[in-house]
Coordinates of C-alpha atoms in Angstrom, one line a residue:
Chain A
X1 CA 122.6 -31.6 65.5
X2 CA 124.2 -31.0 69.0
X3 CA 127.4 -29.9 69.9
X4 CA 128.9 -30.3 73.2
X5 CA 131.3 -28.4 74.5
X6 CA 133.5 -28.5 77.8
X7 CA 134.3 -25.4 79.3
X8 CA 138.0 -24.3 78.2
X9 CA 140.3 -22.0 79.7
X10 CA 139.7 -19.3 77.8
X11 CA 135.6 -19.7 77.9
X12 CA 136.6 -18.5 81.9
X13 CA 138.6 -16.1 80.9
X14 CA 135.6 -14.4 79.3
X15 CA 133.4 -15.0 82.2
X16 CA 135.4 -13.7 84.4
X17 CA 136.2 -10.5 82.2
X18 CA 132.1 -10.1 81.2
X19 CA 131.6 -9.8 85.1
X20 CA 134.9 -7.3 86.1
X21 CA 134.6 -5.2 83.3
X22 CA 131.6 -5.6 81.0
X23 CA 130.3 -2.6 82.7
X24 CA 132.3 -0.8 80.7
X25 CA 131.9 -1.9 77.7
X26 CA 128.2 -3.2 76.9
X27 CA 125.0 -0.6 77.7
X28 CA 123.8 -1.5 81.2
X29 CA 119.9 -3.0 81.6
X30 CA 119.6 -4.1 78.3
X31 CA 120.1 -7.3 76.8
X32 CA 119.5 -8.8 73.4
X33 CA 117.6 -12.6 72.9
X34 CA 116.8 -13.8 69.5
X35 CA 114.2 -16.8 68.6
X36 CA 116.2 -18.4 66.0
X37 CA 113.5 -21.1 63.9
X38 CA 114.1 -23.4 61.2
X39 CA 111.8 -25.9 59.2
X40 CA 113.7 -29.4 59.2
X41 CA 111.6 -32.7 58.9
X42 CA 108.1 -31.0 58.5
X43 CA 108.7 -29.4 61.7
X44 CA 109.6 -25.5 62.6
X45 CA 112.4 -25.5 65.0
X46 CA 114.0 -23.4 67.6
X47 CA 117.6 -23.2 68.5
X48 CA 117.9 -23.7 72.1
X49 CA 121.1 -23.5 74.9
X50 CA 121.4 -25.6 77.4
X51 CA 123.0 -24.2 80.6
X52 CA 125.9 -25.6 82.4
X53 CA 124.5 -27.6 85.7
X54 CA 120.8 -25.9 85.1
X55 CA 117.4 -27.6 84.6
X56 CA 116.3 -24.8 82.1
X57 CA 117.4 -24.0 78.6
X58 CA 117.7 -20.5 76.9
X59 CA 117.2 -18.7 74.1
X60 CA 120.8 -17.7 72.6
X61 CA 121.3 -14.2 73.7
X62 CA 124.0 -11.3 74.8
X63 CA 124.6 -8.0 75.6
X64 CA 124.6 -4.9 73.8
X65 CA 128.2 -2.9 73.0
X66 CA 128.4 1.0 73.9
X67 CA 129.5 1.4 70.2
X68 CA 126.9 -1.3 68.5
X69 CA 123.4 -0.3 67.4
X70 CA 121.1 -3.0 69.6
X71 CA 119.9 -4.3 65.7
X72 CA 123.7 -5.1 64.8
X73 CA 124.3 -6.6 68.4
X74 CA 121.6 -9.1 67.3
X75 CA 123.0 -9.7 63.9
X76 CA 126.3 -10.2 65.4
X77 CA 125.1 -12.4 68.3
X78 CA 123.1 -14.7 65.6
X79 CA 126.6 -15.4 63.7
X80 CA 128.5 -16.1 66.7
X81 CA 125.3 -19.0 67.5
X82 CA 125.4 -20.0 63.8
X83 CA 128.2 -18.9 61.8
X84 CA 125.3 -17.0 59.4
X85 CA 125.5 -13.9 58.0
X86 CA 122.6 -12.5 56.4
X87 CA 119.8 -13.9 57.7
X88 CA 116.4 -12.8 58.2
X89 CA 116.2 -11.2 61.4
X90 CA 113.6 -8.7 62.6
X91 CA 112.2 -7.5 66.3
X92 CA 109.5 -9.6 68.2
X93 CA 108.8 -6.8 71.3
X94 CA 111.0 -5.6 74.3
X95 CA 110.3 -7.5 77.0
X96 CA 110.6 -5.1 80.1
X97 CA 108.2 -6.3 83.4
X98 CA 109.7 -5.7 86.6
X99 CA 109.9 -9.3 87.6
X100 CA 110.9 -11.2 84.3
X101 CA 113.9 -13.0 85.6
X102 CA 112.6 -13.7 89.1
X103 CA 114.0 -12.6 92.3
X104 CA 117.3 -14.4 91.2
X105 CA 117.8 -12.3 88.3
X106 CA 120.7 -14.2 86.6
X107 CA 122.7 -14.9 90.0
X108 CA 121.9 -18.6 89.6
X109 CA 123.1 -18.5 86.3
X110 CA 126.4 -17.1 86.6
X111 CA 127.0 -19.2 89.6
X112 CA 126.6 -22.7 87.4
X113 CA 129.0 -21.1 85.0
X114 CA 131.5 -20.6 87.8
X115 CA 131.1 -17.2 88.6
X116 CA 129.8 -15.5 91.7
X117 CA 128.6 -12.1 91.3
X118 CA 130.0 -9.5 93.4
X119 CA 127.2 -7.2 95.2
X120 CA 126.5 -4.4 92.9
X121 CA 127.9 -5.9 90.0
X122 CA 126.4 -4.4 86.5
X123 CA 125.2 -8.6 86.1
X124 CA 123.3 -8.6 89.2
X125 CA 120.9 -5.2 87.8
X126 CA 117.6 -5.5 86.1
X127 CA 117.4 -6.7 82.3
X128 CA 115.3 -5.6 79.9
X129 CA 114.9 -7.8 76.5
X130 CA 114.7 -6.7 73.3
X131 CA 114.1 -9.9 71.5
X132 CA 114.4 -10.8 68.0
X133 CA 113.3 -13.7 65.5
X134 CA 115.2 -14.8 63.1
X135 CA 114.6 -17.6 60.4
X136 CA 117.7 -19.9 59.0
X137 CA 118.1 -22.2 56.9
X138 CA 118.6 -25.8 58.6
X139 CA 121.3 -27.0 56.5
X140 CA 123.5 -24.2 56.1
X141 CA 123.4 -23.2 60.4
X142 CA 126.1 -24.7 62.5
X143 CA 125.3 -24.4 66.3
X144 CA 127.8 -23.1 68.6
X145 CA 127.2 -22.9 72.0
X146 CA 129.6 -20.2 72.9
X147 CA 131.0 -20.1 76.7
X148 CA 127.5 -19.6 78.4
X149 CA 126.4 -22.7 77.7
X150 CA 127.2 -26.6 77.0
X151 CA 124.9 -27.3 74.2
X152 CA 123.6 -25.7 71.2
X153 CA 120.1 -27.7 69.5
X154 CA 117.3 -27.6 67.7
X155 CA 113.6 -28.2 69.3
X156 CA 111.0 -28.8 67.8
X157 CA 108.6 -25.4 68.9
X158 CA 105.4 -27.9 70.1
X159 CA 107.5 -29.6 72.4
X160 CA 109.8 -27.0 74.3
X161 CA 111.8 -27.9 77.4
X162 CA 111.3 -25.8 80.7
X163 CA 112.6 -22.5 79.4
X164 CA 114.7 -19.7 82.0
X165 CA 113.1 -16.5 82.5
X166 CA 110.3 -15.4 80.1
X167 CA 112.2 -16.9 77.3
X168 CA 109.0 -19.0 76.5
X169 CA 106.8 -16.5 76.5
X170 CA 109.6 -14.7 74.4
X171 CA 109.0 -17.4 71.9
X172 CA 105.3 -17.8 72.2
X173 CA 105.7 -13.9 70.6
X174 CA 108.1 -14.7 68.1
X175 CA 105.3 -17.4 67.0
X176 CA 103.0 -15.1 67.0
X177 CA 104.7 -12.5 65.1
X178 CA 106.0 -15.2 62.4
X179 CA 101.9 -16.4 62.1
X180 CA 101.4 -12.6 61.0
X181 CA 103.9 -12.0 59.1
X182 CA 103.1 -15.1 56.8
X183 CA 100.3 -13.1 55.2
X184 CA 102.7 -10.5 54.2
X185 CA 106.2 -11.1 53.8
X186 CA 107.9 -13.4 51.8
X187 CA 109.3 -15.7 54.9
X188 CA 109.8 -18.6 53.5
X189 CA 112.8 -17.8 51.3
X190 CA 115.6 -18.4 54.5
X191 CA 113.3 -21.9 55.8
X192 CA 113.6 -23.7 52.4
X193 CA 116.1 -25.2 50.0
X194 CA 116.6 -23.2 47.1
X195 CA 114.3 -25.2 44.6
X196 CA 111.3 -27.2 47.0
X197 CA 108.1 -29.0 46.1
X198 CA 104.4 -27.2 46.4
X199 CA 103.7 -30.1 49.0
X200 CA 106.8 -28.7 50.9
X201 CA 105.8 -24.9 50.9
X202 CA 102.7 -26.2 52.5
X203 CA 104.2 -28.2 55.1
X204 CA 106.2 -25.5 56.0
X205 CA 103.2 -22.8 56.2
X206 CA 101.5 -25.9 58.5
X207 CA 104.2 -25.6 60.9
X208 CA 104.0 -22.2 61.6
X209 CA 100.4 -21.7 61.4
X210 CA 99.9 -24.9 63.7
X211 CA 96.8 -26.0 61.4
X212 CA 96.6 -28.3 58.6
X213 CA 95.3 -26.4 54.9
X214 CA 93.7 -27.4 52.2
X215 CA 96.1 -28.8 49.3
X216 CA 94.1 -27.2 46.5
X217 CA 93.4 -24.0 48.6
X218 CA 96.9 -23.4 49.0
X219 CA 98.7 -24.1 45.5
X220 CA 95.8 -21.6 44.1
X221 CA 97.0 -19.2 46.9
X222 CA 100.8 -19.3 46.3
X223 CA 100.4 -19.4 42.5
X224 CA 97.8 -16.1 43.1
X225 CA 101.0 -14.6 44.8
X226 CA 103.1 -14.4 42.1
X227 CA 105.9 -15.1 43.8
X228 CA 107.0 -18.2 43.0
X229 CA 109.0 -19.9 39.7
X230 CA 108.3 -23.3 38.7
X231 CA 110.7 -25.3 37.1
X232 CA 111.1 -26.9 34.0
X233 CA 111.3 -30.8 34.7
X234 CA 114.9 -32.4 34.4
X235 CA 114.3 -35.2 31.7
X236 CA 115.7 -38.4 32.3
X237 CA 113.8 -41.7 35.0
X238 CA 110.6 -41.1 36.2
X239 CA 111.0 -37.1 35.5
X240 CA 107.2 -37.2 34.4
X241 CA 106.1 -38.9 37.9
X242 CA 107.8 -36.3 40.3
X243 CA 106.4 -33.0 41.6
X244 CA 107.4 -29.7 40.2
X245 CA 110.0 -27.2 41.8
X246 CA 109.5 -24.3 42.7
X247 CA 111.4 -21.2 43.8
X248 CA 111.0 -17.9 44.9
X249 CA 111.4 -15.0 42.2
X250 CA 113.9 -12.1 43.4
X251 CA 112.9 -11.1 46.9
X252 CA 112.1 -7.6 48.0
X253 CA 114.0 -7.1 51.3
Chain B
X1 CA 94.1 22.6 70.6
X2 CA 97.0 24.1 72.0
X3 CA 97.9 24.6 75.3
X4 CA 100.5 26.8 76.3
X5 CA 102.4 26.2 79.8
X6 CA 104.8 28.2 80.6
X7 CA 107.7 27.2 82.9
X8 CA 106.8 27.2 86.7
X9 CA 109.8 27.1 89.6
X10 CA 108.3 23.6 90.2
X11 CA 108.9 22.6 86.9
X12 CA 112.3 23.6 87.1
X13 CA 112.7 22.0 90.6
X14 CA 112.0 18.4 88.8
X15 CA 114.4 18.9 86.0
X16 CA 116.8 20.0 88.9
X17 CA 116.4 16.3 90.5
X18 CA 115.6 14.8 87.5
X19 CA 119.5 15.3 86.2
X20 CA 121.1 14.9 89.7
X21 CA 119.5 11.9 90.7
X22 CA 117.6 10.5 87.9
X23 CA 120.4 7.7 87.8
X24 CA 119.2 6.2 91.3
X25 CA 115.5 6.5 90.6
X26 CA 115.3 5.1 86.6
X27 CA 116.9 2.2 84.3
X28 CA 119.8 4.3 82.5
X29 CA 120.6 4.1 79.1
X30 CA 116.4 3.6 78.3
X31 CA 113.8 5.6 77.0
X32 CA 110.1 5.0 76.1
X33 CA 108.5 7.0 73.3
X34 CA 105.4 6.9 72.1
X35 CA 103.5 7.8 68.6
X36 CA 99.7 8.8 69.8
X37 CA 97.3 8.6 67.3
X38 CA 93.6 10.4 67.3
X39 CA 91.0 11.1 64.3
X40 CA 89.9 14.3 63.6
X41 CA 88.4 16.0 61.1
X42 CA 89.1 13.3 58.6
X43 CA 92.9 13.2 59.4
X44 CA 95.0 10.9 61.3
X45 CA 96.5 12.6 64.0
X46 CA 99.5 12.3 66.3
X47 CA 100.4 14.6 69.1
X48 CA 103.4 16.2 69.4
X49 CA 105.4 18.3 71.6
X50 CA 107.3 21.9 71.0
X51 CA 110.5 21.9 73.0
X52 CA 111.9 25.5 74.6
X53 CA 113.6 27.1 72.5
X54 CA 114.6 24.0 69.9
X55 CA 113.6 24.8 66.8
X56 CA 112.0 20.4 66.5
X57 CA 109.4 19.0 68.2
X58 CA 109.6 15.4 69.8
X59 CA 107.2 12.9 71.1
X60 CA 105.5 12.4 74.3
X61 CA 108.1 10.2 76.4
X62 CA 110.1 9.3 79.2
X63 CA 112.2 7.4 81.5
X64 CA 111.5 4.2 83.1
X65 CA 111.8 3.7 86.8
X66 CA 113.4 1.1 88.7
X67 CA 110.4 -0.5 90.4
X68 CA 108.0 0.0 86.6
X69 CA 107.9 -2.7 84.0
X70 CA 108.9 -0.8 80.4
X71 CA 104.6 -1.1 78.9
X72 CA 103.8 0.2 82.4
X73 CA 106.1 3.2 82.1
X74 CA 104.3 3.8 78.5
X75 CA 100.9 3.9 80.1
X76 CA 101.7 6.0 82.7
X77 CA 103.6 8.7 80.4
X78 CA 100.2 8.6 78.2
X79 CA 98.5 9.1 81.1
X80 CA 100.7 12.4 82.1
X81 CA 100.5 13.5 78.8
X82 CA 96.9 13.0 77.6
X83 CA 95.1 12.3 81.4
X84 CA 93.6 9.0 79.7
X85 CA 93.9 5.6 81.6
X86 CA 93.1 2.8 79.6
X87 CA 93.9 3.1 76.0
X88 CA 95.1 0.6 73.3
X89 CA 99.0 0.8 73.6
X90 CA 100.9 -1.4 72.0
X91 CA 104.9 -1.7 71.1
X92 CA 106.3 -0.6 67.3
X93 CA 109.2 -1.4 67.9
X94 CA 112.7 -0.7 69.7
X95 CA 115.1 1.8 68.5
X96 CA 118.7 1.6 69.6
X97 CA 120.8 2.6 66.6
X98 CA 124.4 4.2 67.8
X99 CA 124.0 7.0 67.2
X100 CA 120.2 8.1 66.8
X101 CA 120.3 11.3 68.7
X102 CA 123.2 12.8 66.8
X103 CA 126.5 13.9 68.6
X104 CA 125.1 16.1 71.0
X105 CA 123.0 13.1 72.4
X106 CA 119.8 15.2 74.3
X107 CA 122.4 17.7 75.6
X108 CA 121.3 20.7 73.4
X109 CA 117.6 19.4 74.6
X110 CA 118.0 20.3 78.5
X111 CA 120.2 23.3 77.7
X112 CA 116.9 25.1 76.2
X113 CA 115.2 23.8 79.3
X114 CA 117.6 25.4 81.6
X115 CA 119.7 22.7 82.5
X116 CA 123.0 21.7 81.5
X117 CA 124.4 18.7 81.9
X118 CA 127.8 17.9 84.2
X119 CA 130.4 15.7 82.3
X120 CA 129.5 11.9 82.7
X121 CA 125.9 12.4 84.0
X122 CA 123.4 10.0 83.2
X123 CA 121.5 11.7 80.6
X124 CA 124.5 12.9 78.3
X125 CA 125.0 8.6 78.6
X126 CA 123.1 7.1 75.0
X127 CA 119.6 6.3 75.1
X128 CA 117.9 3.3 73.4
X129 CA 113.9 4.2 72.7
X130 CA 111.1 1.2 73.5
X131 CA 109.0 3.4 71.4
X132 CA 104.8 2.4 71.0
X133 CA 101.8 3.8 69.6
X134 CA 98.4 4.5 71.2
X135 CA 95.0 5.1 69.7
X136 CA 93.1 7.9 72.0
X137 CA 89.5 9.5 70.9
X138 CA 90.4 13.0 70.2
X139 CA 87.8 14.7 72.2
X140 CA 88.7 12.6 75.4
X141 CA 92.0 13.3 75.6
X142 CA 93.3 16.8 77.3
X143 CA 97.1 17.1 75.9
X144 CA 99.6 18.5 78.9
X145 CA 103.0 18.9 77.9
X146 CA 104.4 18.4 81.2
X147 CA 107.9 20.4 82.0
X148 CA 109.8 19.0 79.3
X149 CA 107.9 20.9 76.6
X150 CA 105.9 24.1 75.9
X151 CA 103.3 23.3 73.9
X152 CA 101.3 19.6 73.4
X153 CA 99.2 19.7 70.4
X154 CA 97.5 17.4 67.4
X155 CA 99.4 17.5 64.2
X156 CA 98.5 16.0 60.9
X157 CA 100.7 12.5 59.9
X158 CA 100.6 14.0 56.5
X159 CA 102.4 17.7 57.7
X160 CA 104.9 16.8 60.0
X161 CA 107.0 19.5 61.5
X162 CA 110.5 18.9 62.0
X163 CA 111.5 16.2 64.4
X164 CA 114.3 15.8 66.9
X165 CA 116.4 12.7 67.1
X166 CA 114.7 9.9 64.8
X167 CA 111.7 10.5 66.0
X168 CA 110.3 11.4 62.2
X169 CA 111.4 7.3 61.8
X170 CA 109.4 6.1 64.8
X171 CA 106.6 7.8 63.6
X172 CA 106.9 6.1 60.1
X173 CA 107.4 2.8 62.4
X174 CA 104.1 3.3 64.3
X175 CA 101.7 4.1 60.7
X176 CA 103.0 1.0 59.1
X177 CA 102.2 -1.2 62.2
X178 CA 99.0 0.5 62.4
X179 CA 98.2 0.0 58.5
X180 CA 99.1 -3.7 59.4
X181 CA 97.1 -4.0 62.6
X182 CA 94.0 -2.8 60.8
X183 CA 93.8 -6.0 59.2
X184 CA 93.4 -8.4 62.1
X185 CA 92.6 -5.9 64.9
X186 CA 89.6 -3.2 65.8
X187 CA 91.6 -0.6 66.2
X188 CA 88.8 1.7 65.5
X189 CA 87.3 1.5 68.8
X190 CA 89.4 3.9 70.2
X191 CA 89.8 6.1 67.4
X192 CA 86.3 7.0 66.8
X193 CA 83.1 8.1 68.9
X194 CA 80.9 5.3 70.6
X195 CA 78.4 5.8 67.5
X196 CA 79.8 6.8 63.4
X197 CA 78.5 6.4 60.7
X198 CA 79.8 4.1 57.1
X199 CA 81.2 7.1 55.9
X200 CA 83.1 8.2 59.0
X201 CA 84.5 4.4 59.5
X202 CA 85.5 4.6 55.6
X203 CA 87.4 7.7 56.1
X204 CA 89.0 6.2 59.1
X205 CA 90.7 3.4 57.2
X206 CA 91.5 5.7 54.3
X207 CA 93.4 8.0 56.3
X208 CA 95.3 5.5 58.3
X209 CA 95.6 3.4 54.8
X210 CA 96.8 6.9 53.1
X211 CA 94.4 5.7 50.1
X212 CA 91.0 6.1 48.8
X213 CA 88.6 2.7 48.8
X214 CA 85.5 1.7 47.1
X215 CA 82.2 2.2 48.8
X216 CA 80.9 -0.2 48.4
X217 CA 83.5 -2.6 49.0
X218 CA 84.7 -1.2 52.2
X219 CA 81.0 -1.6 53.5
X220 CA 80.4 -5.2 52.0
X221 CA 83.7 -6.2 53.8
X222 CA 83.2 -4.4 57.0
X223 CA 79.6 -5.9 57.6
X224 CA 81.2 -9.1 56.6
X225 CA 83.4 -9.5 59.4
X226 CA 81.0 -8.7 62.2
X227 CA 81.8 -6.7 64.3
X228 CA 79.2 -4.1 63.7
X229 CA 76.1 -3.3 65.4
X230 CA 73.8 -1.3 63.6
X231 CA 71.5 0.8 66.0
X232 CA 67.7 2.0 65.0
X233 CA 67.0 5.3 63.8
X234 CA 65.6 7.6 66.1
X235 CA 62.1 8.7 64.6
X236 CA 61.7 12.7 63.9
X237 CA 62.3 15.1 61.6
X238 CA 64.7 13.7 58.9
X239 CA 65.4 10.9 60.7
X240 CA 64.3 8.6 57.0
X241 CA 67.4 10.5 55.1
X242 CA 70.0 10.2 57.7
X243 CA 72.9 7.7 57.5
X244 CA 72.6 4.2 59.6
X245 CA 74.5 5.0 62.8
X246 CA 76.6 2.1 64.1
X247 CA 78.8 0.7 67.1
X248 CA 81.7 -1.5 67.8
X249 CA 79.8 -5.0 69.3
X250 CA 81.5 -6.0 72.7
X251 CA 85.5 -6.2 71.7
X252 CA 87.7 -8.7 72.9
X253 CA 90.6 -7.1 74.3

């Protein structure tokens, strides 16, 4: 799904506000950029901005308020992007090198939204990252590209567009990190339907493991877990032929 | 081992520039922290500082400069603290709740160093911790505590002493990453001497694990991944009753 959205008034009001005063309002350095990844089509997915009159894309992202805990910046951040709530949403690293916006450091940006940084301005400082991954369910997310950008989409993770900053290395981590905690955490719970088939769980844990398992491997796996319900069969056409659901039991969180 | 330092004019010449121009020379508003881990004894240990005249103690950290990526601060600060270069150092995670160092935000800190704080200076501002842990060989490292603290010393995970700011938390952060890390990384490299025995590598595990294992499971599994090199026994006196010594084989890093 993409929505495209032409700058309004108001979208430059904020701008022009976020430079002139956001110094005042939002902690200085730091920023906050989330790796937001749902499973859609047998593919794990990324929500990606596209930037008004630049070649690269971003990760969805903002700035920290003096009164917000850097955590509930990136909860709050993640609804305004998707109009979710409770989602799962954990930290992927800080992301902190001298250099990681370039020698432009975000100038370049503000200019294609229309706004030229004055020099000294709290925009034109170093950023440091601290970057989060979140994982959302496809079907209930709804995109907004908010005023820094003109589209909000999904991409599929193996084949990302040229990414600004080190947002792609931001993601390569948030990979990384998801690949781990696979083995522990019950993940799958915000990448699924409710009810899904065995043959789905494993397409799924495919994605985000980038390798292709064994069928009967994995159903003895997942079943070992305990953490999954199966269904009783609906009666009625054909019931006999299809799959079993499955869903998870009550979550831990 | 404890060493005692006590406070030298020099010392309090660099918290005198440290609160009047600290803002120029370091990225406000951010701190790094970091949970330093040795084994001794059979115990997990982490080291700590005693701060003047505070009744809590804190851990090893600092500010990040202007020209210094944020890992590169955390290496150097190990380095200050413990004079070891290249250790395993790794991020546990970011901490930026509102209001994690309490109402007096640090203030009460440099006051029982000797400094207090004009209104709106930088360091009465709120700090958000990019906190890691480090694995260090106990007798390598030579704790300093530098001229924030008093006293730099090993403490047991299992009897903390009182902590300042959410430090106790971090703490907590940094032994469930390492419990994780165990599982997929060799942390043990740097946590024991070159050559240990079964037993010594079991009571490793068990201490960062915080549970017993079987013998003779914990060796089965340990052999089975590896990474082990088993040396010869030296011939002499004994030598036929004494353990197998082993050593890490060459790590990827």
């Amino acid at each position: 799904m993409v929505i495209l959205e032409h700058m309004k008034e108001t979208d430059h009001e904020s701008l022009t506000r976020l430079v002139a005063e956001g110094a005042g309002e939002y902690l200085r350095h730091l920023s906050v950029d989330s790796v937001i990844f749902s499973f859609h089509e047998g593919k794990l997915k990324v929500l990606l901005l596209r930037m008004k009159d630049l070649p690269q894309y971003a990760l969805p992202g903002g700035y920290v308020r003096n009164d917000e805990g850097v955590d509930e910046a990136a909860h709050r951040i993640l609804a305004e992007r998707t109009g979710l709530g409770e989602v799962f949403l954990e930290q992927c690293g800080t992301f902190g090198d001298r250099d990681r916006t370039g020698e432009d450091r975000g100038e370049g940006l503000f200019r294609s939204l229309g706004a030229d940084l004055p020099p000294g301005n709290w925009l034109r400082e170093r950023f440091v990252s601290v970057s989060y991954y979140a994982l959302v369910n496809h079907d209930l997310a709804h995109p907004q590209p908010g005023f820094f950008a003109t589209e909000c989409s999904w991409h599929s993770v193996t084949h990302l567009p040229d990414m600004i900053f080190d947002h792609a290395r931001i993601i390569r981590k948030a990979q990384e990190t998801l690949k781990q905690h696979l083995d522990y955490k019950l993940l799958g719970s915000n990448l699924l339907p409710e009810t899904f088939t065995m043959n789905e769980l494993q397409r799924l844990y495919e994605a985000v493991l980038g390798r292709t398992l064994l069928r009967a491997n994995f159903q003895r796996k997942m079943l070992g877990l305990g953490i999954l319900e199966r269904l009783d069969k609906k009666f009625g056409g054909g019931a006999h032929k299809a799959p079993y659901l499955y869903r998870f039991k009550l979550l831990e969180h």
